[in-house]
């Protein structure tokens, strides 16, 4: 149920203040420590940030997509690591259950995900199956009233903190491709699960990922998401349609932050006797960034509204993800350029953002996968 405008305004305002007053001052520390302080995690729980998108009847805030992206615009204004911590519980780590879970599964997990008591993680990618997600090799063999999982999942966001994995595994043959994939809800700590060491990443320090290895991991048949075999790939695609919009909104937030910092710096920094903001070549970069971020914001809001109205936004969500993630890459590059030497030095945080935003063009579907989704849907519609 959508919130009334006043309540939504209060929520967005509270998140905005939280970002400005509590998160931005901690950005350097989180990057240096590669960890988010427990006090921040507690504050996020307190504010209900783990359950933004989980329906109210299961203890979440139950935001519509159009409302969720407005909160994501604010969360995007600081280091992506903060958003990443609550990102899976609101997105890929919970939405499979929200969209396709049985009532029992919803009751068992959604309240705990909404409160942040447990962290949800989405285990799709494998060493040999990235963009070609339908070719995954992790197997789930039926054995009486259990399944036995074997395989390795790679680059799994929040796996080191996860209490629950949505695991995509093959119950059919390899030849069946996407049709032979089933989703399982697997609790962390189930015998047969081991975690690899933390991935050493280019950026987004403080956000953690690692391999998740399944060796003869037995789960009850009730762990099949939605109770039906062979539906896992479609669940993953539906979850990603939603996730891609959320990530697009985070890209808009990050771009707006970088533009604000670039403008402030260029109005202060003097060269040739005047603030560099007075120079038209700097103005061109500021203007290009502003226009592109505005375009992405409009795309995201419009697509979110159409999703809430029940329209299939698979193509448009891919358009948003492609445009917004590429856009924030260009904006970050210009931000480094406007800051000059200071942009390359860690103290200003601009180079950190430059590295952090690089991931947006890769995860939840690379730019090339978005292009493929968009063009294939165009051809299908025309035919
Ligand atoms: N919603 C619902 N169903 C969908 C869907 C969507 N958005 N997209 C595809 N499907 C369905 C199709 O309709 C098809 O169903 P049928 O078998 O009944 O016809 C099935 O899923 C398989 O679809 P498709 O043939 O398009 O699958 P492909 O194997 O060709 O893969 C891509 C398509 C490349 C788009 C997919 O593998 C993908 O998104 N890859 C990127 C994965 C990713 O984002 N990884 C990031 C890791 S998670 S952070």
CSV table of C-alpha atoms and ligand atoms in Angstrom, one decimal:
chain,number,residue,atom,x,y,z
A,1,UNK,CA,0.0,0.0,0.0
A,2,UNK,CA,1.5,3.4,-1.0
A,3,UNK,CA,2.2,5.8,1.8
A,4,UNK,CA,0.4,9.1,2.0
A,5,UNK,CA,2.6,11.9,0.6
A,6,UNK,CA,3.3,13.4,4.0
A,7,UNK,CA,4.5,10.1,5.5
A,8,UNK,CA,6.6,9.4,2.4
A,9,UNK,CA,8.1,13.0,2.7
A,10,UNK,CA,9.0,12.3,6.3
A,11,UNK,CA,10.7,9.0,5.5
A,12,UNK,CA,12.7,10.5,2.6
A,13,UNK,CA,13.6,13.5,4.8
A,14,UNK,CA,14.7,11.2,7.7
A,15,UNK,CA,16.9,9.1,5.4
A,16,UNK,CA,18.4,12.2,3.8
A,17,UNK,CA,19.3,13.5,7.2
A,18,UNK,CA,20.7,10.2,8.3
A,19,UNK,CA,22.9,10.1,5.2
A,20,UNK,CA,24.2,13.6,5.6
A,21,UNK,CA,24.7,13.6,9.4
A,22,UNK,CA,25.7,10.1,10.1
A,23,UNK,CA,26.9,8.2,7.0
A,24,UNK,CA,28.8,10.8,4.9
A,25,UNK,CA,31.1,11.6,7.9
A,26,UNK,CA,31.9,7.9,8.2
A,27,UNK,CA,32.8,7.3,4.5
A,28,UNK,CA,36.6,7.4,4.9
A,29,UNK,CA,36.5,5.2,8.0
A,30,UNK,CA,34.3,2.6,6.4
A,31,UNK,CA,36.6,2.4,3.4
A,32,UNK,CA,39.7,2.2,5.6
A,33,UNK,CA,38.3,-0.4,7.9
A,34,UNK,CA,36.4,-2.3,5.2
A,35,UNK,CA,33.6,-2.5,7.7
A,36,UNK,CA,30.4,-0.7,8.6
A,37,UNK,CA,30.3,0.1,12.4
A,38,UNK,CA,27.7,-1.9,14.4
A,39,UNK,CA,26.1,1.3,15.6
A,40,UNK,CA,25.2,2.2,11.9
A,41,UNK,CA,23.7,-1.3,11.4
A,42,UNK,CA,21.7,-0.9,14.6
A,43,UNK,CA,20.5,2.6,13.4
A,44,UNK,CA,19.5,1.1,10.1
A,45,UNK,CA,17.5,-1.6,11.8
A,46,UNK,CA,15.8,1.0,14.0
A,47,UNK,CA,14.8,3.1,11.0
A,48,UNK,CA,13.3,0.0,9.3
A,49,UNK,CA,15.7,0.3,6.3
A,50,UNK,CA,16.0,-3.5,6.0
A,51,UNK,CA,12.3,-3.8,5.3
A,52,UNK,CA,11.6,-0.9,2.9
A,53,UNK,CA,10.1,-3.1,0.2
A,54,UNK,CA,8.7,-6.0,2.4
A,55,UNK,CA,4.9,-5.8,2.8
A,56,UNK,CA,3.6,-4.4,6.0
A,57,UNK,CA,1.8,-7.6,6.9
A,58,UNK,CA,5.3,-9.2,7.2
A,59,UNK,CA,6.7,-6.4,9.3
A,60,UNK,CA,8.2,-4.2,6.5
A,61,UNK,CA,7.3,-0.7,5.4
A,62,UNK,CA,5.8,-2.0,2.1
A,63,UNK,CA,6.9,0.8,-0.1
A,64,UNK,CA,5.7,0.9,-3.7
A,65,UNK,CA,8.5,0.9,-6.4
A,66,UNK,CA,8.0,4.6,-7.0
A,67,UNK,CA,8.4,5.2,-3.3
A,68,UNK,CA,11.4,2.9,-2.9
A,69,UNK,CA,13.3,4.6,-5.7
A,70,UNK,CA,12.9,8.0,-3.9
A,71,UNK,CA,14.5,6.5,-0.8
A,72,UNK,CA,17.2,4.9,-3.0
A,73,UNK,CA,17.9,8.4,-4.5
A,74,UNK,CA,18.9,9.5,-1.0
A,75,UNK,CA,20.8,6.4,0.0
A,76,UNK,CA,22.8,6.7,-3.2
A,77,UNK,CA,24.2,10.0,-2.0
A,78,UNK,CA,26.8,8.3,0.1
A,79,UNK,CA,29.2,5.3,-0.2
A,80,UNK,CA,27.4,2.4,-1.9
A,81,UNK,CA,28.6,0.1,0.9
A,82,UNK,CA,25.9,1.5,3.3
A,83,UNK,CA,23.2,0.8,0.7
A,84,UNK,CA,24.6,-2.6,0.0
A,85,UNK,CA,24.1,-3.8,3.5
A,86,UNK,CA,20.4,-3.2,3.4
A,87,UNK,CA,20.2,-3.7,-0.4
A,88,UNK,CA,19.8,-7.5,-0.5
A,89,UNK,CA,17.1,-7.6,2.2
A,90,UNK,CA,15.1,-5.1,0.1
A,91,UNK,CA,16.0,-6.5,-3.3
A,92,UNK,CA,17.5,-9.7,-4.5
A,93,UNK,CA,17.6,-11.4,-1.1
A,94,UNK,CA,13.9,-11.0,-0.3
A,95,UNK,CA,11.9,-10.3,-3.4
A,96,UNK,CA,12.0,-13.9,-4.6
A,97,UNK,CA,10.0,-14.8,-1.5
A,98,UNK,CA,7.7,-11.7,-1.9
A,99,UNK,CA,7.0,-12.5,-5.5
A,100,UNK,CA,6.9,-16.3,-5.7
A,101,UNK,CA,7.2,-17.6,-2.1
A,102,UNK,CA,4.5,-19.7,-0.4
A,103,UNK,CA,2.6,-18.2,2.5
A,104,UNK,CA,4.5,-20.4,4.8
A,105,UNK,CA,7.9,-19.2,3.4
A,106,UNK,CA,6.7,-15.6,3.6
A,107,UNK,CA,5.7,-16.0,7.3
A,108,UNK,CA,9.0,-17.9,8.1
A,109,UNK,CA,11.5,-15.4,6.6
A,110,UNK,CA,10.0,-12.0,5.6
A,111,UNK,CA,9.5,-10.7,9.2
A,112,UNK,CA,13.2,-11.6,10.0
A,113,UNK,CA,14.4,-10.0,6.8
A,114,UNK,CA,12.3,-6.9,7.4
A,115,UNK,CA,13.7,-6.3,10.9
A,116,UNK,CA,17.3,-7.0,9.8
A,117,UNK,CA,17.5,-9.9,12.2
A,118,UNK,CA,18.8,-11.9,9.2
A,119,UNK,CA,20.5,-10.8,6.0
A,120,UNK,CA,19.3,-12.3,2.8
A,121,UNK,CA,21.6,-13.2,-0.1
A,122,UNK,CA,21.0,-14.2,-3.7
A,123,UNK,CA,23.2,-17.0,-4.9
A,124,UNK,CA,22.8,-17.1,-8.7
A,125,UNK,CA,26.3,-16.5,-10.3
A,126,UNK,CA,28.8,-19.3,-10.6
A,127,UNK,CA,32.4,-19.5,-11.7
A,128,UNK,CA,31.2,-20.7,-15.2
A,129,UNK,CA,27.8,-19.0,-15.2
A,130,UNK,CA,27.7,-15.2,-15.0
A,131,UNK,CA,25.8,-13.4,-17.8
A,132,UNK,CA,24.6,-16.7,-19.0
A,133,UNK,CA,22.8,-17.4,-15.8
A,134,UNK,CA,20.6,-20.1,-17.3
A,135,UNK,CA,23.7,-22.3,-17.8
A,136,UNK,CA,24.4,-22.7,-14.1
A,137,UNK,CA,25.8,-26.1,-12.9
A,138,UNK,CA,25.0,-26.3,-9.2
A,139,UNK,CA,22.8,-29.3,-8.8
A,140,UNK,CA,20.0,-30.2,-6.5
A,141,UNK,CA,19.2,-33.9,-6.6
A,142,UNK,CA,15.9,-35.1,-5.0
A,143,UNK,CA,16.4,-37.7,-2.3
A,144,UNK,CA,13.1,-38.7,-0.6
A,145,UNK,CA,11.7,-35.6,1.0
A,146,UNK,CA,15.0,-33.8,0.7
A,147,UNK,CA,17.3,-32.3,-2.0
A,148,UNK,CA,21.0,-32.5,-2.0
A,149,UNK,CA,22.9,-29.4,-3.3
A,150,UNK,CA,26.3,-29.4,-4.8
A,151,UNK,CA,28.2,-26.6,-6.5
A,152,UNK,CA,29.9,-23.3,-6.1
A,153,UNK,CA,28.4,-19.8,-6.2
A,154,UNK,CA,30.7,-16.8,-6.9
A,155,UNK,CA,30.8,-13.1,-6.0
A,156,UNK,CA,27.8,-13.5,-3.7
A,157,UNK,CA,26.9,-10.1,-2.1
A,158,UNK,CA,26.4,-10.1,1.6
A,159,UNK,CA,27.1,-13.9,1.8
A,160,UNK,CA,29.6,-13.4,4.7
A,161,UNK,CA,26.7,-11.9,6.8
A,162,UNK,CA,23.8,-13.9,5.4
A,163,UNK,CA,21.3,-15.8,7.4
A,164,UNK,CA,19.4,-17.0,4.4
A,165,UNK,CA,20.4,-17.8,0.8
A,166,UNK,CA,18.1,-17.9,-2.2
A,167,UNK,CA,20.1,-20.6,-4.1
A,168,UNK,CA,19.5,-21.3,-7.8
A,169,UNK,CA,20.3,-24.9,-8.6
A,170,UNK,CA,19.6,-27.3,-11.4
A,171,UNK,CA,16.9,-29.9,-10.8
A,172,UNK,CA,16.7,-30.7,-14.5
A,173,UNK,CA,19.3,-31.6,-17.1
A,174,UNK,CA,22.0,-29.2,-18.4
A,175,UNK,CA,20.3,-29.4,-21.8
A,176,UNK,CA,17.1,-28.0,-20.3
A,177,UNK,CA,18.9,-24.7,-19.7
A,178,UNK,CA,16.9,-22.1,-17.8
A,179,UNK,CA,13.9,-24.4,-17.6
A,180,UNK,CA,15.8,-26.9,-15.4
A,181,UNK,CA,16.6,-24.3,-12.7
A,182,UNK,CA,14.9,-24.3,-9.3
A,183,UNK,CA,15.2,-21.8,-6.5
A,184,UNK,CA,15.8,-23.0,-2.9
A,185,UNK,CA,15.7,-21.1,0.4
A,186,UNK,CA,18.7,-22.3,2.3
A,187,UNK,CA,19.5,-21.2,5.8
A,188,UNK,CA,23.1,-20.3,6.6
A,189,UNK,CA,24.6,-22.8,8.9
A,190,UNK,CA,23.0,-25.8,7.1
A,191,UNK,CA,25.7,-28.5,7.1
A,192,UNK,CA,27.4,-28.7,3.8
A,193,UNK,CA,27.8,-24.9,3.3
A,194,UNK,CA,31.2,-23.3,3.4
A,195,UNK,CA,32.1,-19.7,2.7
A,196,UNK,CA,35.2,-18.7,0.8
A,197,UNK,CA,37.5,-15.8,1.9
A,198,UNK,CA,36.2,-12.3,1.4
A,199,UNK,CA,36.6,-11.1,-2.2
A,200,UNK,CA,39.2,-8.3,-2.6
A,201,UNK,CA,37.4,-5.7,-4.6
A,202,UNK,CA,38.3,-2.6,-6.7
A,203,UNK,CA,35.9,-0.5,-4.6
A,204,UNK,CA,32.8,-0.5,-2.4
A,205,UNK,CA,35.0,-1.3,0.6
A,206,UNK,CA,32.7,-2.2,3.6
A,207,UNK,CA,30.4,-4.2,1.3
A,208,UNK,CA,31.4,-7.8,1.3
A,209,UNK,CA,31.0,-10.8,-1.1
A,210,UNK,CA,32.5,-14.2,-1.3
A,211,UNK,CA,32.1,-17.7,-2.7
A,212,UNK,CA,29.4,-20.0,-1.3
A,213,UNK,CA,30.2,-23.7,-1.6
A,214,UNK,CA,27.6,-26.4,-1.3
A,215,UNK,CA,28.9,-29.9,-0.7
A,216,UNK,CA,26.2,-32.5,-0.2
A,217,UNK,CA,24.1,-29.9,1.5
A,218,UNK,CA,20.7,-31.4,2.4
A,219,UNK,CA,17.6,-29.2,2.5
A,220,UNK,CA,14.0,-30.3,3.0
A,221,UNK,CA,11.7,-30.3,-0.1
A,222,UNK,CA,9.8,-27.4,1.6
A,223,UNK,CA,12.8,-25.2,0.8
A,224,UNK,CA,11.8,-25.1,-2.9
A,225,UNK,CA,10.8,-21.5,-3.4
A,226,UNK,CA,7.1,-21.4,-4.3
A,227,UNK,CA,7.0,-25.2,-3.9
A,228,UNK,CA,7.5,-25.8,-7.7
A,229,UNK,CA,10.5,-27.1,-9.5
A,230,UNK,CA,11.7,-25.4,-12.7
A,231,UNK,CA,10.5,-21.9,-11.9
A,232,UNK,CA,13.8,-20.6,-10.4
A,233,UNK,CA,15.1,-18.9,-13.5
A,234,UNK,CA,11.9,-16.9,-14.0
A,235,UNK,CA,11.9,-16.0,-10.3
A,236,UNK,CA,15.5,-14.7,-10.8
A,237,UNK,CA,14.5,-12.6,-13.8
A,238,UNK,CA,11.5,-11.1,-12.0
A,239,UNK,CA,13.7,-10.3,-9.0
A,240,UNK,CA,16.3,-8.7,-11.2
A,241,UNK,CA,13.7,-6.5,-13.1
A,242,UNK,CA,13.0,-5.0,-9.8
A,243,UNK,CA,16.6,-4.9,-8.6
A,244,UNK,CA,17.7,-3.2,-11.7
A,245,UNK,CA,15.4,-0.3,-11.1
A,246,UNK,CA,16.6,0.1,-7.5
A,247,UNK,CA,20.2,0.1,-8.6
A,248,UNK,CA,19.4,2.7,-11.3
A,249,UNK,CA,18.0,4.9,-8.5
A,250,UNK,CA,21.2,4.5,-6.5
A,251,UNK,CA,23.2,5.5,-9.5
A,252,UNK,CA,21.1,8.7,-9.8
A,253,UNK,CA,21.8,9.5,-6.1
A,254,UNK,CA,25.5,8.9,-6.5
A,255,UNK,CA,25.6,11.1,-9.6
A,256,UNK,CA,23.8,13.9,-7.8
A,257,UNK,CA,26.3,13.7,-4.9
A,258,UNK,CA,29.2,13.9,-7.3
A,259,UNK,CA,27.7,16.8,-9.2
A,260,UNK,CA,27.2,18.7,-5.9
A,261,UNK,CA,30.8,18.1,-4.8
A,262,UNK,CA,32.1,19.1,-8.2
A,263,UNK,CA,30.1,22.3,-8.2
A,264,UNK,CA,31.2,23.2,-4.7
A,265,UNK,CA,34.8,22.5,-5.5
A,266,UNK,CA,34.7,24.4,-8.8
A,267,UNK,CA,33.2,27.5,-7.2
A,268,UNK,CA,35.9,27.5,-4.5
A,269,UNK,CA,39.0,26.5,-6.4
A,270,UNK,CA,40.7,29.4,-8.1
A,271,UNK,CA,43.0,29.3,-11.2
A,272,UNK,CA,44.0,32.1,-13.5
A,273,UNK,CA,42.6,34.5,-11.0
A,274,UNK,CA,39.0,33.2,-10.8
A,275,UNK,CA,36.9,30.2,-9.6
A,276,UNK,CA,37.3,27.4,-12.1
A,277,UNK,CA,33.4,27.3,-12.3
A,278,UNK,CA,33.6,30.5,-14.3
A,279,UNK,CA,35.4,28.7,-17.1
A,280,UNK,CA,33.2,27.4,-19.9
A,281,UNK,CA,35.0,24.1,-20.3
A,282,UNK,CA,34.3,23.3,-16.6
A,283,UNK,CA,30.7,24.5,-17.1
A,284,UNK,CA,30.2,22.2,-20.0
A,285,UNK,CA,31.2,19.2,-17.8
A,286,UNK,CA,28.9,20.4,-15.0
A,287,UNK,CA,26.0,20.9,-17.4
A,288,UNK,CA,26.4,17.5,-19.1
A,289,UNK,CA,26.4,15.8,-15.8
A,290,UNK,CA,23.4,17.6,-14.5
A,291,UNK,CA,21.4,16.9,-17.7
A,292,UNK,CA,22.3,13.2,-17.8
A,293,UNK,CA,21.5,12.7,-14.1
A,294,UNK,CA,18.2,14.5,-14.6
A,295,UNK,CA,17.3,12.2,-17.5
A,296,UNK,CA,18.1,9.1,-15.5
A,297,UNK,CA,16.0,10.4,-12.5
A,298,UNK,CA,13.0,10.9,-14.8
A,299,UNK,CA,13.5,7.5,-16.4
A,300,UNK,CA,13.6,5.8,-13.1
A,301,UNK,CA,10.6,7.5,-11.7
A,302,UNK,CA,8.5,6.9,-14.8
A,303,UNK,CA,9.4,3.2,-15.0
A,304,UNK,CA,8.8,2.8,-11.2
A,305,UNK,CA,5.3,4.3,-11.6
A,306,UNK,CA,4.5,2.1,-14.6
A,307,UNK,CA,5.7,-1.0,-12.6
A,308,UNK,CA,3.4,-0.1,-9.7
A,309,UNK,CA,0.5,0.2,-12.3
A,310,UNK,CA,1.2,-3.4,-13.2
A,311,UNK,CA,2.9,-2.8,-16.6
A,312,UNK,CA,5.7,-5.2,-17.6
A,313,UNK,CA,8.7,-3.0,-17.3
A,314,UNK,CA,11.4,-5.6,-18.1
A,315,UNK,CA,12.6,-3.6,-21.2
A,316,UNK,CA,12.4,-0.2,-19.4
A,317,UNK,CA,14.1,-1.4,-16.3
A,318,UNK,CA,17.0,-2.6,-18.5
A,319,UNK,CA,17.0,0.8,-20.2
A,320,UNK,CA,17.2,2.5,-16.8
A,321,UNK,CA,20.0,0.2,-15.5
A,322,UNK,CA,22.0,0.6,-18.7
A,323,UNK,CA,21.6,4.4,-18.9
A,324,UNK,CA,21.9,5.2,-15.2
A,325,UNK,CA,24.9,3.0,-14.5
A,326,UNK,CA,26.8,4.3,-17.6
A,327,UNK,CA,25.7,7.9,-16.8
A,328,UNK,CA,27.2,7.7,-13.2
A,329,UNK,CA,30.4,6.4,-14.7
A,330,UNK,CA,30.7,9.4,-16.9
A,331,UNK,CA,29.7,11.8,-14.1
A,332,UNK,CA,32.3,10.2,-11.8
A,333,UNK,CA,34.9,10.6,-14.5
A,334,UNK,CA,34.1,14.3,-15.0
A,335,UNK,CA,34.1,14.7,-11.2
A,336,UNK,CA,37.7,13.5,-11.1
A,337,UNK,CA,38.5,15.8,-14.0
A,338,UNK,CA,36.9,18.9,-12.4
A,339,UNK,CA,38.8,18.2,-9.2
A,340,UNK,CA,42.1,17.7,-11.1
A,341,UNK,CA,44.9,16.5,-8.9
A,342,UNK,CA,42.6,16.6,-5.9
A,343,UNK,CA,40.3,14.2,-7.7
A,344,UNK,CA,43.0,11.6,-7.9
A,345,UNK,CA,44.0,11.9,-4.2
A,346,UNK,CA,42.2,9.8,-1.7
A,347,UNK,CA,41.5,12.6,0.8
A,348,UNK,CA,38.7,14.1,-1.3
A,349,UNK,CA,36.8,10.8,-1.7
A,350,UNK,CA,36.2,11.5,-5.4
A,351,UNK,CA,38.6,8.7,-6.6
A,352,UNK,CA,36.8,6.4,-4.1
A,353,UNK,CA,33.4,7.1,-5.7
A,354,UNK,CA,35.0,6.7,-9.1
A,355,UNK,CA,36.0,3.1,-8.2
A,356,UNK,CA,32.8,2.4,-6.2
A,357,UNK,CA,30.4,3.3,-9.1
A,358,UNK,CA,32.3,1.1,-11.6
A,359,UNK,CA,30.4,-1.9,-10.2
A,360,UNK,CA,27.0,-0.6,-11.2
A,361,UNK,CA,27.8,-1.3,-14.8
A,362,UNK,CA,28.5,-4.9,-14.0
A,363,UNK,CA,26.3,-6.4,-11.2
A,364,UNK,CA,22.6,-7.3,-11.5
A,365,UNK,CA,23.3,-7.6,-15.2
A,366,UNK,CA,26.1,-6.0,-17.2
A,367,UNK,CA,25.4,-3.2,-19.6
A,368,UNK,CA,25.7,-5.7,-22.4
A,369,UNK,CA,23.1,-8.0,-20.8
A,370,UNK,CA,20.8,-4.9,-20.6
A,371,UNK,CA,21.4,-4.2,-24.2
A,372,UNK,CA,20.6,-7.8,-25.1
A,373,UNK,CA,17.3,-7.7,-23.0
A,374,UNK,CA,16.2,-4.4,-24.6
A,375,UNK,CA,16.9,-5.4,-28.2
A,376,UNK,CA,15.5,-8.9,-27.8
A,377,UNK,CA,12.3,-7.5,-26.4
A,378,UNK,CA,12.1,-5.0,-29.2
A,379,UNK,CA,12.4,-7.7,-31.8
A,380,UNK,CA,9.9,-9.9,-30.0
A,381,UNK,CA,7.3,-7.0,-29.8
A,382,UNK,CA,7.8,-6.1,-33.4
A,383,UNK,CA,7.3,-9.7,-34.5
B,1,LIG,N1,10.4,-11.9,-16.2
B,1,LIG,C1,9.8,-13.2,-16.2
B,1,LIG,N2,10.2,-14.2,-17.0
B,1,LIG,C2,11.3,-14.0,-17.7
B,1,LIG,C3,12.0,-12.7,-17.8
B,1,LIG,C4,11.5,-11.7,-16.9
B,1,LIG,N3,12.0,-10.5,-16.9
B,1,LIG,N4,13.0,-12.8,-18.6
B,1,LIG,C5,13.0,-14.1,-19.1
B,1,LIG,N5,12.0,-14.8,-18.6
B,1,LIG,C6,11.6,-16.1,-18.9
B,1,LIG,C7,11.4,-16.3,-20.4
B,1,LIG,O1,10.1,-16.0,-20.7
B,1,LIG,C8,11.7,-17.8,-20.6
B,1,LIG,O2,10.5,-18.5,-20.3
B,1,LIG,P1,10.0,-19.7,-21.2
B,1,LIG,O3,11.1,-20.8,-21.1
B,1,LIG,O4,8.7,-20.1,-20.5
B,1,LIG,O5,9.9,-19.2,-22.6
B,1,LIG,C9,12.8,-18.1,-19.6
B,1,LIG,O6,12.7,-17.0,-18.6
B,1,LIG,C10,14.2,-18.1,-20.2
B,1,LIG,O7,14.4,-16.8,-20.7
B,1,LIG,P2,15.4,-16.5,-21.9
B,1,LIG,O8,15.3,-17.5,-23.0
B,1,LIG,O9,15.4,-15.1,-22.2
B,1,LIG,O10,16.8,-16.9,-21.1
B,1,LIG,P3,18.3,-16.8,-21.6
B,1,LIG,O11,19.0,-18.0,-21.0
B,1,LIG,O12,18.4,-16.5,-23.0
B,1,LIG,O13,18.9,-15.6,-20.7
B,1,LIG,C11,19.5,-13.3,-20.0
B,1,LIG,C12,18.5,-14.3,-20.7
B,1,LIG,C13,20.8,-13.1,-20.7
B,1,LIG,C14,18.7,-12.0,-20.1
B,1,LIG,C15,19.6,-13.7,-18.5
B,1,LIG,O14,20.4,-14.9,-18.4
B,1,LIG,C16,20.2,-12.7,-17.6
B,1,LIG,O15,19.5,-11.8,-17.2
B,1,LIG,N6,21.5,-12.8,-17.4
B,1,LIG,C17,22.2,-11.9,-16.5
B,1,LIG,C18,22.1,-12.4,-15.1
B,1,LIG,C19,22.4,-11.4,-14.1
B,1,LIG,O16,21.9,-10.3,-14.1
B,1,LIG,N7,23.4,-11.7,-13.2
B,1,LIG,C20,23.7,-10.8,-12.2
B,1,LIG,C21,24.0,-11.6,-11.0
B,1,LIG,S1,22.9,-11.3,-9.8
B,1,LIG,S2,23.7,-9.8,-8.8
